[in-house]
Short mmCIF file of C-alpha atoms in Angstrom, two decimals:
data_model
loop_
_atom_site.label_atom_id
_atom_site.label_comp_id
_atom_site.label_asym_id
_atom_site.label_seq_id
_atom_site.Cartn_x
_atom_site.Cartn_y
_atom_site.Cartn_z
CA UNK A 26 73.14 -147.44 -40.14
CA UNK A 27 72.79 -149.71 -42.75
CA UNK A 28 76.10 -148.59 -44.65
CA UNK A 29 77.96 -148.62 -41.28
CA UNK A 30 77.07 -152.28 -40.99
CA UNK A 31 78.11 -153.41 -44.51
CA UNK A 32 81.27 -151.29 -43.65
CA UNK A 33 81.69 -153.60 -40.63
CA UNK A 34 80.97 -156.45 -41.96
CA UNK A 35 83.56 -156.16 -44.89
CA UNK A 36 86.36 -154.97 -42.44
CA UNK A 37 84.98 -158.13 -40.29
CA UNK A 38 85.66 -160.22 -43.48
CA UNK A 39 88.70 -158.49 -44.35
CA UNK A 40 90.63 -158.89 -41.02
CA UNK A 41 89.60 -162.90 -40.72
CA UNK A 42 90.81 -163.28 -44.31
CA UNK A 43 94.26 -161.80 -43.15
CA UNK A 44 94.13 -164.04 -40.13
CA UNK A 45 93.75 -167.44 -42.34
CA UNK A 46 96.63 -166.06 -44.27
CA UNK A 47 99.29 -164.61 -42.39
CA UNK A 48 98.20 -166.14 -38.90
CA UNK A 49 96.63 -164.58 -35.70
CA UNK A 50 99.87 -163.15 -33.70
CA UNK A 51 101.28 -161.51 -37.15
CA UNK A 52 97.65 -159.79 -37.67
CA UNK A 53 97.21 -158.77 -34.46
CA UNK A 54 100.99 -157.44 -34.99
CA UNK A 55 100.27 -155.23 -38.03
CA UNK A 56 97.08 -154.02 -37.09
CA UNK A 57 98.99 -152.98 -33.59
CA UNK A 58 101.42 -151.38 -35.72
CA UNK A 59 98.77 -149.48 -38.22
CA UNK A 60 97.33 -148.34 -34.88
CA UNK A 61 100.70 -146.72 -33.61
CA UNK A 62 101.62 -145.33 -37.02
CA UNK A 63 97.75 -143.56 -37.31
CA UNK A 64 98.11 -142.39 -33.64
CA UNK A 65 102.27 -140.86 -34.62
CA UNK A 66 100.02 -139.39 -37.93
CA UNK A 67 97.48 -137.91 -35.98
CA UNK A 68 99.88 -136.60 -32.84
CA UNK A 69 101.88 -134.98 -35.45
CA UNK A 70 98.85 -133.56 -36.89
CA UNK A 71 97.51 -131.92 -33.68
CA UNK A 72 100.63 -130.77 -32.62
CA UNK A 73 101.55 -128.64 -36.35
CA UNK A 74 97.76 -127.05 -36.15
CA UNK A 75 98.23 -126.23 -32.21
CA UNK A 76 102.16 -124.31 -33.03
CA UNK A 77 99.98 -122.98 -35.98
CA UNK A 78 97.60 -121.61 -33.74
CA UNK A 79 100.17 -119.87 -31.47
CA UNK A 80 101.88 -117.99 -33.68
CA UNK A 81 98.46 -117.00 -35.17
CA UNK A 82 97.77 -116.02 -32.14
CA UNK A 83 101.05 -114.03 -30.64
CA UNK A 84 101.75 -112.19 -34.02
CA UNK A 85 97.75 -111.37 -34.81
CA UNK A 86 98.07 -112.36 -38.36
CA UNK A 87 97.19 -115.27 -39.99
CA UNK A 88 100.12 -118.20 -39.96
CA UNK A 89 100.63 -120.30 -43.65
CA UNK A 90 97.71 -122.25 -43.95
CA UNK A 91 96.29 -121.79 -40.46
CA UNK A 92 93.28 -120.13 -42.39
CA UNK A 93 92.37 -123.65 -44.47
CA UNK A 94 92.71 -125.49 -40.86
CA UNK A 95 89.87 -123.29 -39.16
CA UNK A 96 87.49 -126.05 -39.96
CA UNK A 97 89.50 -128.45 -38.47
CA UNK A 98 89.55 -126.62 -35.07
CA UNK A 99 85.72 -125.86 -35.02
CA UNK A 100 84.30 -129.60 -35.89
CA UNK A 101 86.93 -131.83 -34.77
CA UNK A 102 89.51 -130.03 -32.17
CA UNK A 103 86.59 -128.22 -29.92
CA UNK A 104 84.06 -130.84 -29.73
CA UNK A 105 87.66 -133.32 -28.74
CA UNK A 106 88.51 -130.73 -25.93
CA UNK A 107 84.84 -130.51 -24.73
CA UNK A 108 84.92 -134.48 -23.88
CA UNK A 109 88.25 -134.37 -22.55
CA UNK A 110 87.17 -131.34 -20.38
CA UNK A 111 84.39 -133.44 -19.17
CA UNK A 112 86.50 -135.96 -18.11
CA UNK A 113 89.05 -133.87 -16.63
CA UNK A 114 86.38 -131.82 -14.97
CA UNK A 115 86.91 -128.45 -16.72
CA UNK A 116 84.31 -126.07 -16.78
CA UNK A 117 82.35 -125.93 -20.10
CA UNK A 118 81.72 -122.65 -20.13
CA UNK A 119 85.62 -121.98 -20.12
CA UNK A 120 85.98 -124.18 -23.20
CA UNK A 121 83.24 -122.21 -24.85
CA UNK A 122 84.72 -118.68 -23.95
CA UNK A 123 88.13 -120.15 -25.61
CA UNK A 124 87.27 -121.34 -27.83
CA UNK A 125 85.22 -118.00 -29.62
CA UNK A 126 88.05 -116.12 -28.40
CA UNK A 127 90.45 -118.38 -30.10
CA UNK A 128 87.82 -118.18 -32.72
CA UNK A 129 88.10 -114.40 -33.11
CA UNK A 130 91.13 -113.70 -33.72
CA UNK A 131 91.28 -116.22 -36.68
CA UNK A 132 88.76 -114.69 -38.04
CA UNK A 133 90.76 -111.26 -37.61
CA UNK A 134 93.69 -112.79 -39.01
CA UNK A 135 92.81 -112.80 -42.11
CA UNK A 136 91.99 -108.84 -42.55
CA UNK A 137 88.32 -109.62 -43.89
CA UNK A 138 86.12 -106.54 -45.14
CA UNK A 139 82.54 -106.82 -46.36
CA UNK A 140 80.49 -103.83 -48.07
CA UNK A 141 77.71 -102.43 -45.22
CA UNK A 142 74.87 -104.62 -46.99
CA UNK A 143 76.54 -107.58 -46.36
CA UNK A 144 76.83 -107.68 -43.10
CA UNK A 145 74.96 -108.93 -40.75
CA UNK A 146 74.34 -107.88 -37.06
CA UNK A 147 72.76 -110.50 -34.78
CA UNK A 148 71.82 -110.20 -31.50
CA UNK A 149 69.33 -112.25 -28.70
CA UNK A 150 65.83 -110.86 -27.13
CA UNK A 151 66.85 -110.84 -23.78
CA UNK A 152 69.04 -107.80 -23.61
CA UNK A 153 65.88 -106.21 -24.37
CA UNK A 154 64.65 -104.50 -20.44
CA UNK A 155 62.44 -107.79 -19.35
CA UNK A 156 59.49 -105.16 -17.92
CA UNK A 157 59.91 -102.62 -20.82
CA UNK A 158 56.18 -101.83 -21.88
CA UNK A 159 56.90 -101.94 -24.96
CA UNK A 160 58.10 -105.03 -26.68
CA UNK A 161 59.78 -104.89 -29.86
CA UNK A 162 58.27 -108.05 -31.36
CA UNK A 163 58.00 -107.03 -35.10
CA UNK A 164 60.73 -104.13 -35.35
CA UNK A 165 62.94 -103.00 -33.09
CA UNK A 166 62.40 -99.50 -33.70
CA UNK A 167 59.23 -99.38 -31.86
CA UNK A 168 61.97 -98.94 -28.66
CA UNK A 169 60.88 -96.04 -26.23
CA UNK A 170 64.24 -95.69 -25.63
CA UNK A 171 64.20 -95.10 -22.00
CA UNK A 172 67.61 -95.83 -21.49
CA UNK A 173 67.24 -99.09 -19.58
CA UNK A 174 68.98 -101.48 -22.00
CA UNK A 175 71.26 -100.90 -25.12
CA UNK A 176 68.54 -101.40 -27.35
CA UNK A 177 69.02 -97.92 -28.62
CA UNK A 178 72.47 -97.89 -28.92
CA UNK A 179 71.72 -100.65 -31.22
CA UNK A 180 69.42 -98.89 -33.66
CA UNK A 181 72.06 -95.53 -34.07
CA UNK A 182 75.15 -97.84 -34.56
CA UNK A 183 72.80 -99.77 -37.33
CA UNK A 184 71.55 -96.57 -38.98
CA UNK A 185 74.87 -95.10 -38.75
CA UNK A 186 76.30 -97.81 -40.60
CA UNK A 187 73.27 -99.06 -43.11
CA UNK A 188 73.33 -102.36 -41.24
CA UNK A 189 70.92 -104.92 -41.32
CA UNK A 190 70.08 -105.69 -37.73
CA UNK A 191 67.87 -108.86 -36.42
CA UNK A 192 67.18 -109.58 -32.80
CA UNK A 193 66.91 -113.85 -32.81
CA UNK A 194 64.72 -115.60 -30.25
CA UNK A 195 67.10 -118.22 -30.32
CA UNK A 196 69.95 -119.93 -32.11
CA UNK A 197 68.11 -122.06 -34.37
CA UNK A 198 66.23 -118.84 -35.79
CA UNK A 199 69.71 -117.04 -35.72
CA UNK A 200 70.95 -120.27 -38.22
CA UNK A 201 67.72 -119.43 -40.32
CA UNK A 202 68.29 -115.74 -40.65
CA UNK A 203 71.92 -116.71 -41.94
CA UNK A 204 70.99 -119.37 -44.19
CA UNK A 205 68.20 -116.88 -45.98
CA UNK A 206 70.17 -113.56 -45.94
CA UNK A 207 73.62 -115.30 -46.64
CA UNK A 208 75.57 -112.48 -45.40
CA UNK A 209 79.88 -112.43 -46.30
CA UNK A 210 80.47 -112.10 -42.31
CA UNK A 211 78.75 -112.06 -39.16
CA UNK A 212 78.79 -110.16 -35.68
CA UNK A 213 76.61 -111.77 -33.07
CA UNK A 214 75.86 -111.42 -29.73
CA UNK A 215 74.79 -114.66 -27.68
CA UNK A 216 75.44 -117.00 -24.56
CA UNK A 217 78.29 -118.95 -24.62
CA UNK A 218 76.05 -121.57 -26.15
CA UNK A 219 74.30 -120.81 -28.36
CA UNK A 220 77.62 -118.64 -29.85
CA UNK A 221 79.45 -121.80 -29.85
CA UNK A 222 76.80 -124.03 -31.58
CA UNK A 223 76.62 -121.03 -34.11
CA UNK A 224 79.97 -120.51 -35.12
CA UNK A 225 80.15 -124.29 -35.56
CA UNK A 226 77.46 -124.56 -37.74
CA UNK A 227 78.27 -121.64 -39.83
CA UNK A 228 81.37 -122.15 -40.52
CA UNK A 229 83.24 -121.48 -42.69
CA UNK A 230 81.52 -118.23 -42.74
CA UNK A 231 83.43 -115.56 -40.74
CA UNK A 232 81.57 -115.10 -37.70
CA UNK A 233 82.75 -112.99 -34.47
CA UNK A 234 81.36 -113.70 -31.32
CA UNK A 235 80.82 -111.34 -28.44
CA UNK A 236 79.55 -113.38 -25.19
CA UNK A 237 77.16 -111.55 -23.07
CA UNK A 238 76.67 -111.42 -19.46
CA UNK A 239 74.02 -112.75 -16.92
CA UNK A 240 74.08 -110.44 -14.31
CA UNK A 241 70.25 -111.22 -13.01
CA UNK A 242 70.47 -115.07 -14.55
CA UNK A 243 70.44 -116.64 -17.72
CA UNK A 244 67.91 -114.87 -20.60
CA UNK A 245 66.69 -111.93 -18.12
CA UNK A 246 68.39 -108.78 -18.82
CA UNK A 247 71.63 -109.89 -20.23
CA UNK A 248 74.28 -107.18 -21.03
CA UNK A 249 76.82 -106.91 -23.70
CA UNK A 250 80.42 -104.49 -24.09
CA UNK A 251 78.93 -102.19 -26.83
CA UNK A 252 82.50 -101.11 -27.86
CA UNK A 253 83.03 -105.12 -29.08
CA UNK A 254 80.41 -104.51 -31.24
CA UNK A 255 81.50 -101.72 -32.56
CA UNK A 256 85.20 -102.88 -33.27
CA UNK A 257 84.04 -105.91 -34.99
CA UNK A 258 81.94 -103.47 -37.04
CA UNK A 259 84.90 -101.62 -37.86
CA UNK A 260 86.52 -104.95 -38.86
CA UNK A 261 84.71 -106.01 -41.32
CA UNK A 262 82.91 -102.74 -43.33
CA UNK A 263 84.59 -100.96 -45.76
CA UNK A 264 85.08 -97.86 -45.57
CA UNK A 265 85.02 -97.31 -41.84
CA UNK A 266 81.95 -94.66 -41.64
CA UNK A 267 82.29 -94.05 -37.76
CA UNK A 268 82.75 -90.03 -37.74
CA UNK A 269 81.45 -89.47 -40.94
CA UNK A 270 77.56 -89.17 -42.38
CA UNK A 271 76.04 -92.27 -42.25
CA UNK A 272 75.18 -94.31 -45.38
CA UNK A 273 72.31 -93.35 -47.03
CA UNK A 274 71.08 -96.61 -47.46
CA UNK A 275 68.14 -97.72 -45.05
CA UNK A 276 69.11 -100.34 -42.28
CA UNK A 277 67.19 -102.85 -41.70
CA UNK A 278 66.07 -102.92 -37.61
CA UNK A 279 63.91 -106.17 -37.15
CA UNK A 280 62.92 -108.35 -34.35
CA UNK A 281 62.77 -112.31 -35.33
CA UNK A 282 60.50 -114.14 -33.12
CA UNK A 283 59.84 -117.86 -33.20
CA UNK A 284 57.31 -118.80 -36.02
#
């Protein structure tokens, strides 16, 4: 706060030394002027990242520097289009499911693979069966695996694969579990918020999102497409082990509740 003032207050200065010198028309003037060249600067900007984008996007590989502009789409472009959505009365949760798609397939354009130990499957409590007996608050292997959720399904594509496997309570604990097991990519499984708010934040660490569904509401027996999962395993670890033995190396299957 304190710098922004000073910052103010020596543009303030600035602009009223300029006015005793040149006049107040000719200021007002060039500063209208500045103003239209930034606006061309930033126009011209916008629209080389958006053709970027497209042919990122329509030939599934990554375009020139498109890759180097990523950050520029998650902390400046999305968070634009979310306030101009809310003014133009677009529905957020379209932005969001855009925006990880559009997300996705950058992060596929680049042909990223990760050994097995360094990646990192995330996914949130509530596809867990909400009147299961048994809760898997500690490791996920205590499962009964009756079938009811994909909870199972879970724990053989982990050991198949050696993967370390967490089950967040939330999305600050799923920032947490990044920051401590730094993991070279990311698959996680979330609501369109908290996947959005997570990509952001980790970025630029390859994340890809799969959005789950909320057939009975939001955080009650939410359902995912398992075969997502599974591609976006098949992305990123090298060598693909799907049909062979799995890795001998122990997975990790843990839940992470809230501390």
């Amino acid at each position: 706060m304190v710098a922004a003032a000073a910052a103010l207050f020596i543009l303030g200065g600035l602009f009223a030394w300029v006015i005793r010198g040149v006049g107040l028309s000719n200021a007002m003037m060039a500063l209208l002027m500045s103003f239209m060249i930034l606006s061309m600067a930033l126009l011209l900007l916008f629209s080389a990242g958006a053709l970027l984008l497209v042919l990122t996007l329509y030939k599934g590989r990554e375009a020139f520097f498109l890759w180097r502009m990523r950050g520029l789409i998650v902390k400046v472009i999305y968070p634009l289009t979310l306030f101009l959505g809310s003014l133009l009365r677009i529905s957020r949760e379209k932005i969001q499911e855009s925006f990880v798609e559009v997300n996705n397939q950058l992060v596929r354009s680049r042909k990223i693979k990760v050994k097995h130990d360094r990646l990192l499957l995330l996914m949130p409590h509530c596809i867990q069966y909400n009147e299961c007996r048994t809760r898997v608050t500690g490791d996920i292997r205590n499962c009964e695996r009756c079938g009811r959720c994909k909870i199972p399904d879970l724990i053989k594509l982990s050991e198949q694969y050696g993967l370390d496997i967490y089950v967040a309570t939330g999305g600050t604990l799923a920032r947490r579990l990044i920051e401590e097991k730094k993991p070279q990519a990311v698959v996680a499984v979330a609501c369109r918020r908290d996947l959005t708010s997570g990509i952001a934040d980790s970025y630029p660490l390859p994340v890809i999102g799969i959005l789950n569904e909320r057939p009975y509401g939001p955080c009650i027996n939410t359902v995912f497409d398992l075969q997502k999962v599974k591609d976006a395993i098949r992305f990123f670890v090298v060598p693909d082990p799907i049909g062979e033995e799995p890795i001998a190396a122990a997975s990790t299957l843990k839940h992470s509740g809230r501390p």
